[in-house]
Coordinates of C-alpha atoms in Angstrom, one line a residue:
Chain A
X1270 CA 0.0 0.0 0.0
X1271 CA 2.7 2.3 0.8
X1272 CA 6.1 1.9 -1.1
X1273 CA 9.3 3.9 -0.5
X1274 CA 12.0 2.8 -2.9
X1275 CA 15.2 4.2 -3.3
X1276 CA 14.0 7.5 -1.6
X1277 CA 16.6 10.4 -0.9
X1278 CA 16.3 13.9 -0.2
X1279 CA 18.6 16.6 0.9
X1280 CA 18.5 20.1 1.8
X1281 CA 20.5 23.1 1.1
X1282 CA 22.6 24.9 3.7
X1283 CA 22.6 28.8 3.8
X1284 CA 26.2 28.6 2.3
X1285 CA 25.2 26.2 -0.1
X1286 CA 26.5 22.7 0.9
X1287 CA 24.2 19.7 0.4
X1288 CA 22.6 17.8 3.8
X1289 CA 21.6 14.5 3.5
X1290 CA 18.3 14.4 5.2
X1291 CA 17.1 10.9 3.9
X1292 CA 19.4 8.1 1.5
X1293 CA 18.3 5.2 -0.2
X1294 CA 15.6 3.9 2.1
X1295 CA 13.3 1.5 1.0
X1296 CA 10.4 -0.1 2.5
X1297 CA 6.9 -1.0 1.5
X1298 CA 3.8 -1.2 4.4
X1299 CA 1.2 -3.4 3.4
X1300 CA -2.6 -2.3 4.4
X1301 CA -3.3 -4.3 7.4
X1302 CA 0.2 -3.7 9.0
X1303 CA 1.5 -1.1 12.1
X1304 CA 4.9 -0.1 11.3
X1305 CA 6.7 1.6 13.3
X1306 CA 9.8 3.7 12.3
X1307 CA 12.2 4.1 15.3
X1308 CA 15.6 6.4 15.4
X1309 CA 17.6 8.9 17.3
X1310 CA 16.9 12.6 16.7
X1311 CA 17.9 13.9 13.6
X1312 CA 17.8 10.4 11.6
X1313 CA 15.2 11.3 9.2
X1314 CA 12.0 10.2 10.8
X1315 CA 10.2 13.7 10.0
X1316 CA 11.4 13.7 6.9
X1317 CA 10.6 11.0 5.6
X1318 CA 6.5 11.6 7.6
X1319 CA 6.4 14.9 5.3
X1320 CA 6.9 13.1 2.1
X1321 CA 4.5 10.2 3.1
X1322 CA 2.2 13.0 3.5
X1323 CA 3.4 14.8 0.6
X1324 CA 4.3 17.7 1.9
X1325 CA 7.9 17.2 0.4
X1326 CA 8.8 15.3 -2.9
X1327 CA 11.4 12.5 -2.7
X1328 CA 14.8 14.0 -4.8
X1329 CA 15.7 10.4 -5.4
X1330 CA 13.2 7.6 -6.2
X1331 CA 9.8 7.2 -5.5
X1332 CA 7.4 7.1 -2.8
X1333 CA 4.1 6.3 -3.6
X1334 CA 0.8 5.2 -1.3
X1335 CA -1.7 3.1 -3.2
X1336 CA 0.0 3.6 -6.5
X1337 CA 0.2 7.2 -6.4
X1338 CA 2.3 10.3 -5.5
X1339 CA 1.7 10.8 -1.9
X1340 CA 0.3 14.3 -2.5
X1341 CA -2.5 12.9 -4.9
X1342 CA -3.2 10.0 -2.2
X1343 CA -3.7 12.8 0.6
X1344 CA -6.1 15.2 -2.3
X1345 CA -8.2 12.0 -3.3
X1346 CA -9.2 10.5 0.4
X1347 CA -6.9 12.0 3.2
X1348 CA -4.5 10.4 5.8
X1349 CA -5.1 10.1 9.5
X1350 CA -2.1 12.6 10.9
X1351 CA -0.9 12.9 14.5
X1352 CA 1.8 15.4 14.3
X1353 CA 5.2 15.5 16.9
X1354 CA 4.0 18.7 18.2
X1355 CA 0.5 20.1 17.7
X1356 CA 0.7 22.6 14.9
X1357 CA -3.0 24.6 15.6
X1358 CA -3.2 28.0 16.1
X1359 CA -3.5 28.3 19.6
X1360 CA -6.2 30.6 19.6
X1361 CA -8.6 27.7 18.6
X1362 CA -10.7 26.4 20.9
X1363 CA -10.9 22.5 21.4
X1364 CA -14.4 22.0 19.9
X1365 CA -14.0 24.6 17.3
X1366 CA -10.7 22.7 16.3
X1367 CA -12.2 19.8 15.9
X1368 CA -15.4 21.2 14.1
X1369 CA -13.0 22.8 11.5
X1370 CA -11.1 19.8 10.9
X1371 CA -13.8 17.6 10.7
X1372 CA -15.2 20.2 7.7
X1373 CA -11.5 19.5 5.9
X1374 CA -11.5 15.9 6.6
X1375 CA -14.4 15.9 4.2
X1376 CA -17.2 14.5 7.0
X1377 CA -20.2 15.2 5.8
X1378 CA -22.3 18.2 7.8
X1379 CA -25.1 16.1 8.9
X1380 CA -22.9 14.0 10.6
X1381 CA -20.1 16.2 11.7
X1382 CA -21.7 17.0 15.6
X1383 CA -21.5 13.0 15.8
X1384 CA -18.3 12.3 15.0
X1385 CA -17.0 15.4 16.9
X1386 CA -18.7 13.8 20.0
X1387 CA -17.3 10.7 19.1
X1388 CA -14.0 11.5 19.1
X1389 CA -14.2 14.1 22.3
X1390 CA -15.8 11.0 24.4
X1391 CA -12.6 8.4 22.6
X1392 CA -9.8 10.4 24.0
X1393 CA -11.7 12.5 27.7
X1394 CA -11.4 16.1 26.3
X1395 CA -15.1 16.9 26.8
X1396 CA -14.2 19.0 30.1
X1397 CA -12.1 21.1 27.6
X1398 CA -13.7 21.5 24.9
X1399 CA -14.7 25.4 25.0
X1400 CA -11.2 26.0 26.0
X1401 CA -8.8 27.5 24.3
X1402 CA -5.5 25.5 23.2
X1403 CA -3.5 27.5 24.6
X1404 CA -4.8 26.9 28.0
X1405 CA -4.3 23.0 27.3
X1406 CA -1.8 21.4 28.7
X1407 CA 0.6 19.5 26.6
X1408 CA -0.9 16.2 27.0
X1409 CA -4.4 17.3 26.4
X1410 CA -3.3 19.1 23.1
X1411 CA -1.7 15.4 21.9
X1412 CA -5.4 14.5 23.1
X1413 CA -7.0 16.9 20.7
X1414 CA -4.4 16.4 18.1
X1415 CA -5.0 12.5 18.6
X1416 CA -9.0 13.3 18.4
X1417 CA -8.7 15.2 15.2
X1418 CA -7.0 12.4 13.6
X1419 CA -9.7 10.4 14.4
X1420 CA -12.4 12.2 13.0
X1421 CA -13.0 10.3 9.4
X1422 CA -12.2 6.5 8.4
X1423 CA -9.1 6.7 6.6
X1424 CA -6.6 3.7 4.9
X1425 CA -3.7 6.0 5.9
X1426 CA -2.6 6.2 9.4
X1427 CA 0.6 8.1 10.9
X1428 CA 1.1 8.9 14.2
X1429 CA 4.3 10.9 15.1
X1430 CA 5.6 10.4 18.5
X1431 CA 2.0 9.7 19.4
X1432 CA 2.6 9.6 23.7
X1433 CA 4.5 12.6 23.4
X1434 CA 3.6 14.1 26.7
X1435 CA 0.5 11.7 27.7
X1436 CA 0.4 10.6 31.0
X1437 CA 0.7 6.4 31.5
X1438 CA -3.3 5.9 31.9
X1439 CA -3.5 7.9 28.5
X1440 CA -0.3 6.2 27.6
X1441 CA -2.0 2.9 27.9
X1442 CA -5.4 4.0 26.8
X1443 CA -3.8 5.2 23.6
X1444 CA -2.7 1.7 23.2
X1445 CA -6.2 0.3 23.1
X1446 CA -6.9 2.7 20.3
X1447 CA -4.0 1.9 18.4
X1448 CA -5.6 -1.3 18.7
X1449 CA -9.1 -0.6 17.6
X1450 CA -7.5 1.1 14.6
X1451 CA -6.4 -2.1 12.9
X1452 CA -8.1 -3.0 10.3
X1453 CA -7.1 -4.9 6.8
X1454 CA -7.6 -2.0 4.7
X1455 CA -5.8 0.4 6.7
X1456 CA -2.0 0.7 7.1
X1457 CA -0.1 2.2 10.0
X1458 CA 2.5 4.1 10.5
X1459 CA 4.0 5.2 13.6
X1460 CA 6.9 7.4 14.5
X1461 CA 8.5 7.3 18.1
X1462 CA 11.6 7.4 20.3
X1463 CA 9.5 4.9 22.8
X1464 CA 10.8 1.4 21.7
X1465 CA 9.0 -0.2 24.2
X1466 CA 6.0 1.4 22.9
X1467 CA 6.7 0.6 19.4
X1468 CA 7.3 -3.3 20.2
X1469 CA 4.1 -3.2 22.0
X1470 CA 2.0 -1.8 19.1
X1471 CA 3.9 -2.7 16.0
X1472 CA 4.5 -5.7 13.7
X1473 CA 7.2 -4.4 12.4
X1474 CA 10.0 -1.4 13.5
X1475 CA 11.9 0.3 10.5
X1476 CA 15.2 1.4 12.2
X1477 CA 16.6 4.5 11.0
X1478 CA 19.5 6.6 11.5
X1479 CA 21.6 8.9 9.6
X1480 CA 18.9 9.2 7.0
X1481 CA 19.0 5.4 6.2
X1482 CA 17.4 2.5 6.8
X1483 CA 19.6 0.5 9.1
X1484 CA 17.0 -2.6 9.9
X1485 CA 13.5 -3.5 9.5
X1486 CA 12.9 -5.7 12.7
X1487 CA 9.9 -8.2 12.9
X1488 CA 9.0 -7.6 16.1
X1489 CA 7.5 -11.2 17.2
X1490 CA 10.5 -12.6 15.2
X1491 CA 12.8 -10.4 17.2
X1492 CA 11.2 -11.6 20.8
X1493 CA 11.2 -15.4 19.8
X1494 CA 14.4 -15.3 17.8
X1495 CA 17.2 -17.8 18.6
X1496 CA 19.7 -15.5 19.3
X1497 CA 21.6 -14.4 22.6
X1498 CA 20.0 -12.0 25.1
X1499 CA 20.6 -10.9 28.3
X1500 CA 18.4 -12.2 31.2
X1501 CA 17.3 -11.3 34.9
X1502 CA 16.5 -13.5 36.8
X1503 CA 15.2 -13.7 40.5
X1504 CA 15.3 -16.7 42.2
X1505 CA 14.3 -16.8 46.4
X1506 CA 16.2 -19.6 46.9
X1507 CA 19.2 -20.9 45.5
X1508 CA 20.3 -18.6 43.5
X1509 CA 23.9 -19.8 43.2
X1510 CA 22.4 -22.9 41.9
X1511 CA 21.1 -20.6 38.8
X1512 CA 24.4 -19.0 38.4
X1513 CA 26.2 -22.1 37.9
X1514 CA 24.2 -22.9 35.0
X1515 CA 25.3 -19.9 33.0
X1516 CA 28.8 -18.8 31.9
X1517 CA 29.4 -15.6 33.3
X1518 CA 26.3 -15.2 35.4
X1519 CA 26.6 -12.3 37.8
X1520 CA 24.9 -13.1 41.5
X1521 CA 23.6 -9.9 43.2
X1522 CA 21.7 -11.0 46.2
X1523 CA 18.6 -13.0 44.7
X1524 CA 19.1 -11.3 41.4
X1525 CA 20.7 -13.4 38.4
X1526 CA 22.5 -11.4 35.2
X1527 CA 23.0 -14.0 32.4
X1528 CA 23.6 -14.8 29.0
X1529 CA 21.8 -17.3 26.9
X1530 CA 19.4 -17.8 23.9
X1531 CA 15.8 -18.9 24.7
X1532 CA 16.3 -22.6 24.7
X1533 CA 19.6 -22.8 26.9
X1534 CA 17.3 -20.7 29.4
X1535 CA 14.7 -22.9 29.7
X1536 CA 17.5 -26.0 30.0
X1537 CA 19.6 -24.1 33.3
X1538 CA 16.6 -23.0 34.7
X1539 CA 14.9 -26.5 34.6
X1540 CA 18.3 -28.0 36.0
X1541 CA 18.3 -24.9 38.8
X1542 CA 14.7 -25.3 40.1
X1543 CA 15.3 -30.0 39.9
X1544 CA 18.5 -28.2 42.4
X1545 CA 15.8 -26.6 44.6
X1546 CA 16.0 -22.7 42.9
X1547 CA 12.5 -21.1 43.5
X1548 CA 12.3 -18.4 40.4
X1549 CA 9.6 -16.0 40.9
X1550 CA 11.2 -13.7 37.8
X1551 CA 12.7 -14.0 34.6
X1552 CA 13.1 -10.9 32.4
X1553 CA 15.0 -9.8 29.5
X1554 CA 17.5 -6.9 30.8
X1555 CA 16.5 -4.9 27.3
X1556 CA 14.0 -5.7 24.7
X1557 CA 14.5 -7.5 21.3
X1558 CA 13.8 -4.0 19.9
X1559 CA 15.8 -2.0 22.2
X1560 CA 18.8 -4.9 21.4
X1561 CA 18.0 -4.4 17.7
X1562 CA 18.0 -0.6 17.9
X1563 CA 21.4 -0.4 19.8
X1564 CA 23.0 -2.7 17.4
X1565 CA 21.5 -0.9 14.5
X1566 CA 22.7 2.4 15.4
X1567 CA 26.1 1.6 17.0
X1568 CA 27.5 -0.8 14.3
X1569 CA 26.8 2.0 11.4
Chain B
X949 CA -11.1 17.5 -7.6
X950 CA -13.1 17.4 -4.4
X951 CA -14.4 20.8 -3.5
X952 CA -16.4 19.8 -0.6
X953 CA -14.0 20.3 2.2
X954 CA -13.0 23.7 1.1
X955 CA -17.0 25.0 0.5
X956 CA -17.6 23.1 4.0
X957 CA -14.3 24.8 5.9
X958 CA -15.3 28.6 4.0
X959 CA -17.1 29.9 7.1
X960 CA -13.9 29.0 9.2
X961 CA -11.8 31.2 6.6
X962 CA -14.6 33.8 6.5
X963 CA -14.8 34.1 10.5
X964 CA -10.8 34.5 10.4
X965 CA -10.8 37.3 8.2
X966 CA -13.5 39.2 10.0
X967 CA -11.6 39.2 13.0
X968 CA -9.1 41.5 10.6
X969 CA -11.7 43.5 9.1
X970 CA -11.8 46.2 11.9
X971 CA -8.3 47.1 11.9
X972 CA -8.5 49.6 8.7
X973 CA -11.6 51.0 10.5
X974 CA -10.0 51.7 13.8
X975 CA -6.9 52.9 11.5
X976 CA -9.6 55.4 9.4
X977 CA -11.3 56.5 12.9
X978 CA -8.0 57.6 14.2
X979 CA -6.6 59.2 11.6
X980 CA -9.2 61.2 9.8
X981 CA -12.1 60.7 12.6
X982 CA -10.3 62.3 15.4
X983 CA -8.8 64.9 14.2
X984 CA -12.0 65.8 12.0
X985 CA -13.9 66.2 14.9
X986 CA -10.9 68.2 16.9
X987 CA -10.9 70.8 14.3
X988 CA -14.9 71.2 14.1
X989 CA -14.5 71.8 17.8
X990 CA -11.9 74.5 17.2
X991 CA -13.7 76.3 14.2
X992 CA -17.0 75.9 16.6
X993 CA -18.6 73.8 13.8
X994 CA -20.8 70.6 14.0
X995 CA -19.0 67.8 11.7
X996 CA -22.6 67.6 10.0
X997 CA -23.2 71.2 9.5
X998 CA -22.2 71.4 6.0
X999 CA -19.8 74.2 6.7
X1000 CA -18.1 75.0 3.9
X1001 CA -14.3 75.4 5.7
X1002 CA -14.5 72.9 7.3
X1003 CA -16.0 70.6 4.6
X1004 CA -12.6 71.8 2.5
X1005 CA -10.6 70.7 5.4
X1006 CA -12.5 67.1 4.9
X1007 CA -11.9 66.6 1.5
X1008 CA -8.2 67.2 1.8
X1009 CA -8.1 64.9 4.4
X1010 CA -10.2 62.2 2.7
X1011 CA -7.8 60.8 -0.6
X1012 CA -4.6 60.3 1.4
X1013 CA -6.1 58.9 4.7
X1014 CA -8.1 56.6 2.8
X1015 CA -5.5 55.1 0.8
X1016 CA -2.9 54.7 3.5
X1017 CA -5.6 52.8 5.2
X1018 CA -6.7 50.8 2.4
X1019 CA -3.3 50.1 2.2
X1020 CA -2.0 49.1 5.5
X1021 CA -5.8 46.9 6.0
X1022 CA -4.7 45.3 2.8
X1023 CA -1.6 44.3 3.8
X1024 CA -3.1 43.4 7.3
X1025 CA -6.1 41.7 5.6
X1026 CA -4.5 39.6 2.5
X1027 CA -0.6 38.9 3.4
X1028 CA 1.2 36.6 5.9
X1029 CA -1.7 33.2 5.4
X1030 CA 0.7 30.8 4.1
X1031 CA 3.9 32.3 4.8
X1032 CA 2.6 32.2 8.7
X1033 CA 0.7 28.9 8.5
X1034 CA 4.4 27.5 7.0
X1035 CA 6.3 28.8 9.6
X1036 CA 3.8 27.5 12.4
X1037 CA 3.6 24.3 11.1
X1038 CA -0.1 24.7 10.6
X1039 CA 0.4 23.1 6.8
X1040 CA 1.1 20.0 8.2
X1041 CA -2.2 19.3 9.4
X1042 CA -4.1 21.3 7.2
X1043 CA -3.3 19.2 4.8
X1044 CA -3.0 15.8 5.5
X1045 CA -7.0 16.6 4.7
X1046 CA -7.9 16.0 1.0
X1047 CA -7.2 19.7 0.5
X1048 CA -5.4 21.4 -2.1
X1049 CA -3.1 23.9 -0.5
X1050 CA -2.8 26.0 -3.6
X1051 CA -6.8 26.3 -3.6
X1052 CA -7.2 27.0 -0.2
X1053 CA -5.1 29.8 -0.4
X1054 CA -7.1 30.6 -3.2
X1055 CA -10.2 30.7 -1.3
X1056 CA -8.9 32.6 1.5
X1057 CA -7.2 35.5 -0.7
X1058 CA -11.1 35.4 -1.9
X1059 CA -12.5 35.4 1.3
X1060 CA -10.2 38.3 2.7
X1061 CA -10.6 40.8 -0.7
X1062 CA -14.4 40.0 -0.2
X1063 CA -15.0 41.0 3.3
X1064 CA -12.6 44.0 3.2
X1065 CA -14.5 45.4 0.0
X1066 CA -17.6 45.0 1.9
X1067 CA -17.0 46.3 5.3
X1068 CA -14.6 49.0 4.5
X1069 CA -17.1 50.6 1.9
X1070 CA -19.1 51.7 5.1
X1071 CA -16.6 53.9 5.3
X1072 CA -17.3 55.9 2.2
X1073 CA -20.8 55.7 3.0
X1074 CA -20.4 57.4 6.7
X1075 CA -17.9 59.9 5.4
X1076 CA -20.5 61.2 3.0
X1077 CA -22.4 62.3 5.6
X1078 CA -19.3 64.5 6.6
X1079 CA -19.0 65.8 2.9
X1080 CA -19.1 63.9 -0.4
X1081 CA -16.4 61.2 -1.7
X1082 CA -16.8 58.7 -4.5
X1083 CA -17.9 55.8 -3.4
X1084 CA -17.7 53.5 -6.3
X1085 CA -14.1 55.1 -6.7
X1086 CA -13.3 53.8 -2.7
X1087 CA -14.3 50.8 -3.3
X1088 CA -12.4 50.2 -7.4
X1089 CA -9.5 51.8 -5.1
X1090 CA -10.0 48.9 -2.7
X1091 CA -10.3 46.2 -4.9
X1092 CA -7.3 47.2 -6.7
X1093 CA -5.1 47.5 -3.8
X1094 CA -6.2 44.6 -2.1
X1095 CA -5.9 42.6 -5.2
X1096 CA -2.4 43.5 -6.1
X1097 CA -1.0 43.9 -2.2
X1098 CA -2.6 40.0 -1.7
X1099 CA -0.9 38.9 -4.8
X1100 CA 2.2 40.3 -4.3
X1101 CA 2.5 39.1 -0.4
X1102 CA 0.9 35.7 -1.2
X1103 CA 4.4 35.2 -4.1
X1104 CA 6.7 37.0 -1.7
X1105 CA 5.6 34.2 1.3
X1106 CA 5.9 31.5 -1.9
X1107 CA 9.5 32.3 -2.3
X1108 CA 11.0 32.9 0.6
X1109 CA 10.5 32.5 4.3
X1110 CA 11.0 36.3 5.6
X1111 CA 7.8 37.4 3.8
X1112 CA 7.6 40.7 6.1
X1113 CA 11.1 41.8 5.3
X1114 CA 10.9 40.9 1.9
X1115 CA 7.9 42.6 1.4
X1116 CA 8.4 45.8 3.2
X1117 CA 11.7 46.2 0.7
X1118 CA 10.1 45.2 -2.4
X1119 CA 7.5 47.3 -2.2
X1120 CA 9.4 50.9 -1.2
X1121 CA 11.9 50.0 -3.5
X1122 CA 9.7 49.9 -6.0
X1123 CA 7.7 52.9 -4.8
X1124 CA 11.1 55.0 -4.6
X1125 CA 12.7 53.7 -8.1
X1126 CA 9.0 54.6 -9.9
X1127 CA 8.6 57.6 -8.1
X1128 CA 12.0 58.2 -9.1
X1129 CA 11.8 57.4 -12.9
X1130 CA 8.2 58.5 -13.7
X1131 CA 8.0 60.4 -16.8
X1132 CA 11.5 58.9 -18.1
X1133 CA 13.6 60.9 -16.0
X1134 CA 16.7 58.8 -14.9
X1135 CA 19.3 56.3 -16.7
X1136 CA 18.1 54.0 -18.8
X1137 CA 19.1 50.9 -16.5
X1138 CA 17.3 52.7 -13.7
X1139 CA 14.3 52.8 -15.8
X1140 CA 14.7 49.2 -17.2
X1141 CA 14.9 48.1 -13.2
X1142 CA 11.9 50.3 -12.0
X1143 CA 10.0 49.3 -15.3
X1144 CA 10.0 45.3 -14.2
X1145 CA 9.2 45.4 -10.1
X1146 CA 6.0 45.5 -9.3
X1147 CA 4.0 48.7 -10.2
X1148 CA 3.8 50.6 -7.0
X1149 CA 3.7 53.5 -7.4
X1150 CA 0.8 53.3 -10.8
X1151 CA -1.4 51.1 -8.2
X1152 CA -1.2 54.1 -5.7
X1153 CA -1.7 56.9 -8.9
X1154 CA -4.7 54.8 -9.5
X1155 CA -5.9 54.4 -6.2
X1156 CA -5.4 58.5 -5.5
X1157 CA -7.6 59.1 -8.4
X1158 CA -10.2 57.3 -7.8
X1159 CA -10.5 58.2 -4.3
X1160 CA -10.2 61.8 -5.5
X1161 CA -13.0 61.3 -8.0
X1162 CA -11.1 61.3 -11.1
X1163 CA -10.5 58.9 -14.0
X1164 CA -8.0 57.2 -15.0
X1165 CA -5.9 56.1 -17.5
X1166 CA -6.8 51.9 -18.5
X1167 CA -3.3 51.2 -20.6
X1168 CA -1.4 51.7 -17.0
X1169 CA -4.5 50.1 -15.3
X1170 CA -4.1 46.7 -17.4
X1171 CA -0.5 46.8 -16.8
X1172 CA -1.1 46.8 -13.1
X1173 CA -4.3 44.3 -13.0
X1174 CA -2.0 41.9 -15.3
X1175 CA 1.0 42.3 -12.9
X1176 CA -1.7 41.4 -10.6
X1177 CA -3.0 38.5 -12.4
X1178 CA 0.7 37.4 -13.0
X1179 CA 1.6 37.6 -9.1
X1180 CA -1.3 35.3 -8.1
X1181 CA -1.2 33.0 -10.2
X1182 CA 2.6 32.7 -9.8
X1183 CA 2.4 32.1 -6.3
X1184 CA -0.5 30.1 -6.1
X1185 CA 1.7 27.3 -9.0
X1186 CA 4.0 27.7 -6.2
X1187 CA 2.6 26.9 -3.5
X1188 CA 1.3 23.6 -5.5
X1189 CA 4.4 22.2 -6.7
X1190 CA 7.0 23.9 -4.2
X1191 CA 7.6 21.9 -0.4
X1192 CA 5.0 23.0 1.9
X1193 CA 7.0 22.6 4.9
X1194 CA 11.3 23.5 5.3

């Protein structure tokens, strides 16, 4: 549905010098997917959001969403956008926002009131809605922003750092929204420095840095792959009976640091516990992602 | 193309405009109101007495004060919209909507010349119950201005992101060089420079006439309606094909 191939663009410097904003990334996002697109700041991620919503054109190869230039996509039907930093005119008022964006987003006027309701109720605004956004605080402007973004049924989804400045019940509520916007028309795209939240919401995370693609990680593939992690472990008793099970384990109290792929942890901690361990914990020390993402951007 | 959201989002743009609208009225009240009514006080006159000084003292008043306000609410009224909503980011959201930028813009430079020629022939109206001014001319005058003023600021805020700047230099440049060069005094080269920036300083001989009541010549006003034309529809390709956001 969405296909970036080959895409580069640079901007000009005031002394005429060439920066590479974006270089040969390619990737394609199939309607049905989340994808999320991970990186430090500076590596692109906006860039790359303003062509998909074409806002910028590519300078080398193509980006195209559903066979077309992204700017025709966005003219024909529109794409769902949550932006890094809520770009409304502050002297807006929640409801009126939401009223005028709901005209753009092409929702027809007998239904408008609805779906403005709709959205207020989704994401607990209504106390603010004859407010001005200025007297919002930052999370309840990503609220609004969030709410706009939901006004119409769209195939195009992008959220940019969509938690930015929600609290953790919004945080998690956002996550159940994320979740009622899957759908096998519609594809997703979201942009964040939260990897955690990107692993929990995604199917796949495009790592990028420097303006490139670095990795595209399959984040189910990433959590069940074979490959050496780091654990912690917590074991009430017997701990040292868990340590001699893994080269190089590191004993701190009842806490266990080790190294081993999934299946050689399931072997010493079967042996441990036959020994008498008692685990009541076992946890990677980082996530697949966040193991993914270092590697990704450190071994550039 | 799907006109829908922009006929559905015109009574936003309308309602943003008319926020504007009041500023050349204020500007009008304070420059010609005020001290109209502070010299009727001192020649012991009512403003509506028909006296015949002071009635002189209005229509002096009236050409110049009119068209510096006409001029400062048009630039008020019809510059800055995309070079501000650019800078703000506002772009970005606008127009993730099935919205084309180039005919939104469209429709508010519409919007704004519409309500300005509307509310600001009032003015006219109300004067001539002080003493007599054209008001077909005001409004011609106002139409002109705001016309050209909105075109040029719209391709100025196209091309570069210190519209204000920009604009403020362009257009006394060009007032100074034409003032400068009318009637072909001057070098050539200074002629050939003031002869291609926008026409200035014919838009305000227009806009002096008509205010004062008098004709005018239409071979310098189709030069300035086509530098008009030209200007718009410049900015508004612009503003399609060119990156909406830096």
């Amino acid at each position: 549905m969405i296909a970036l191939r080959t895409v580069g663009k640079s901007y000009r410097s005031l002394f005429g010098a060439d920066v590479r904003a974006v270089h040969g990334v390619t990737l394609e996002v199939q309607a049905g997917e989340v994808v999320g697109i991970a990186g430090p700041n500076g590596a692109g991620k906006s860039t790359l959001i303003a062509m998909l919503l074409g806002l910028l054109a590519a300078d080398e190869g193509e980006v195209t969403i559903d066979g077309v230039a992204p700017r025709a996509f966005v003219e024909r039907e529109g794409i769902a956008y949550l932006p890094e930093l809520m770009t409304f005119p502050l002297e807006w008022k929640t409801e009126e926002t939401l009223y005028r964006m709901a005209a753009l987003a092409d929702v027809p006027a007998a239904e408008r009131t609805a779906a403005v309701e709709r959205v207020i109720e989704a994401v607990g605004i209504a106390e603010h809605r004859k407010k001005k956004l200025k007297a919002l605080s930052k999370g309840n402007l990503q609220r609004v922003g969030l709410a706009q973004a939901l006004l119409a049924e769209r195939r195009v989804v992008i959220f940019d750092e969509p938690t930015h400045g929600l609290d953790p019940v919004w945080t998690a509520r956002f996550r159940d929204i994320v979740a009622g916007l899957r759908r096998p028309d519609r594809a997703l795209i979201i942009a964040s420095h939260n990897l955690d939240e990107l692993e929990r919401l995604c199917d796949r995370v495009a790592i990028v840095d420097h303006g490139q693609l670095q990795r595209v990680v399959t984040v189910r593939d990433a959590a069940g792959s074979g490959a050496e992690r780091r654990w912690r472990i917590r074991a009430v008793a017997a701990p040292d009976a868990v340590a001699a099970r893994f080269h190089g384990a590191v004993v701190t109290g009842n806490d266990i640091e080790c190294t081993a792929d999934v299946a050689a942890l399931n072997r010493g901690l079967a042996e441990a516990i036959a020994e008498g361990a008692l685990i009541v914990a076992v946890a990677p020390t980082e996530s697949s992602l966040e193991e993914a993402f270092r590697s990704a951007v450190t071994t550039r | 193309m799907n006109l829908r959201p922009l006929v559905a989002y015109l009574p936003w743009q309308a309602r943003d405009v008319a926020l504007k609208v009041f500023a050349p009225f204020l500007l009008f009240f304070v420059m010609a109101g005020l001290p109209l009514w502070g010299m009727a006080s001192e020649i012991d006159v009512s403003i509506f007495s028909r006296d015949a000084r002071f009635q002189e003292i209005a229509l002096r008043l009236w050409p110049g004060t009119a068209e510096l306000c006409i001029t400062i609410g048009s630039i008020l009224l019809m510059s800055g919209s995309f070079a501000l909503d650019r800078e703000k980011q506002h772009v970005r959201i606008l127009f993730a909507n099935q919205v084309p930028p180039a005919m939104f813009y469209l429709q508010r430079f519409a919007v704004g010349l519409g309500l300005f020629a509307l509310s600001f022939t009032l003015v006219p109206v109300m004067f001539s119950q002080i003493v007599t001014v054209p008001v077909l001319g005001t409004l011609l005058a106002l139409l002109l201005t705001a016309f050209f003023i909105g075109s040029l600021a719209l391709l100025i805020g196209a091309c570069t992101q210190r519209d204000g700047l920009v604009f403020i230099a362009v257009y006394l440049v060009s007032n100074i060089l034409q003032g400068l060069t009318q009637g072909g005094m001057g070098p050539n080269w200074l002629r050939g420079f003031a002869w291609i920036l926008p026409p200035v300083k014919q838009l305000s001989d227009f806009s002096g006439a008509w205010l004062g009541g008098r004709t005018v010549e239409p071979t310098d006003l189709v030069l300035v309606l086509g530098y008009g034309v030209g200007m718009l529809v410049s900015a508004l390709v612009l503003i399609k094909r060119a990156p909406l956001v830096r």
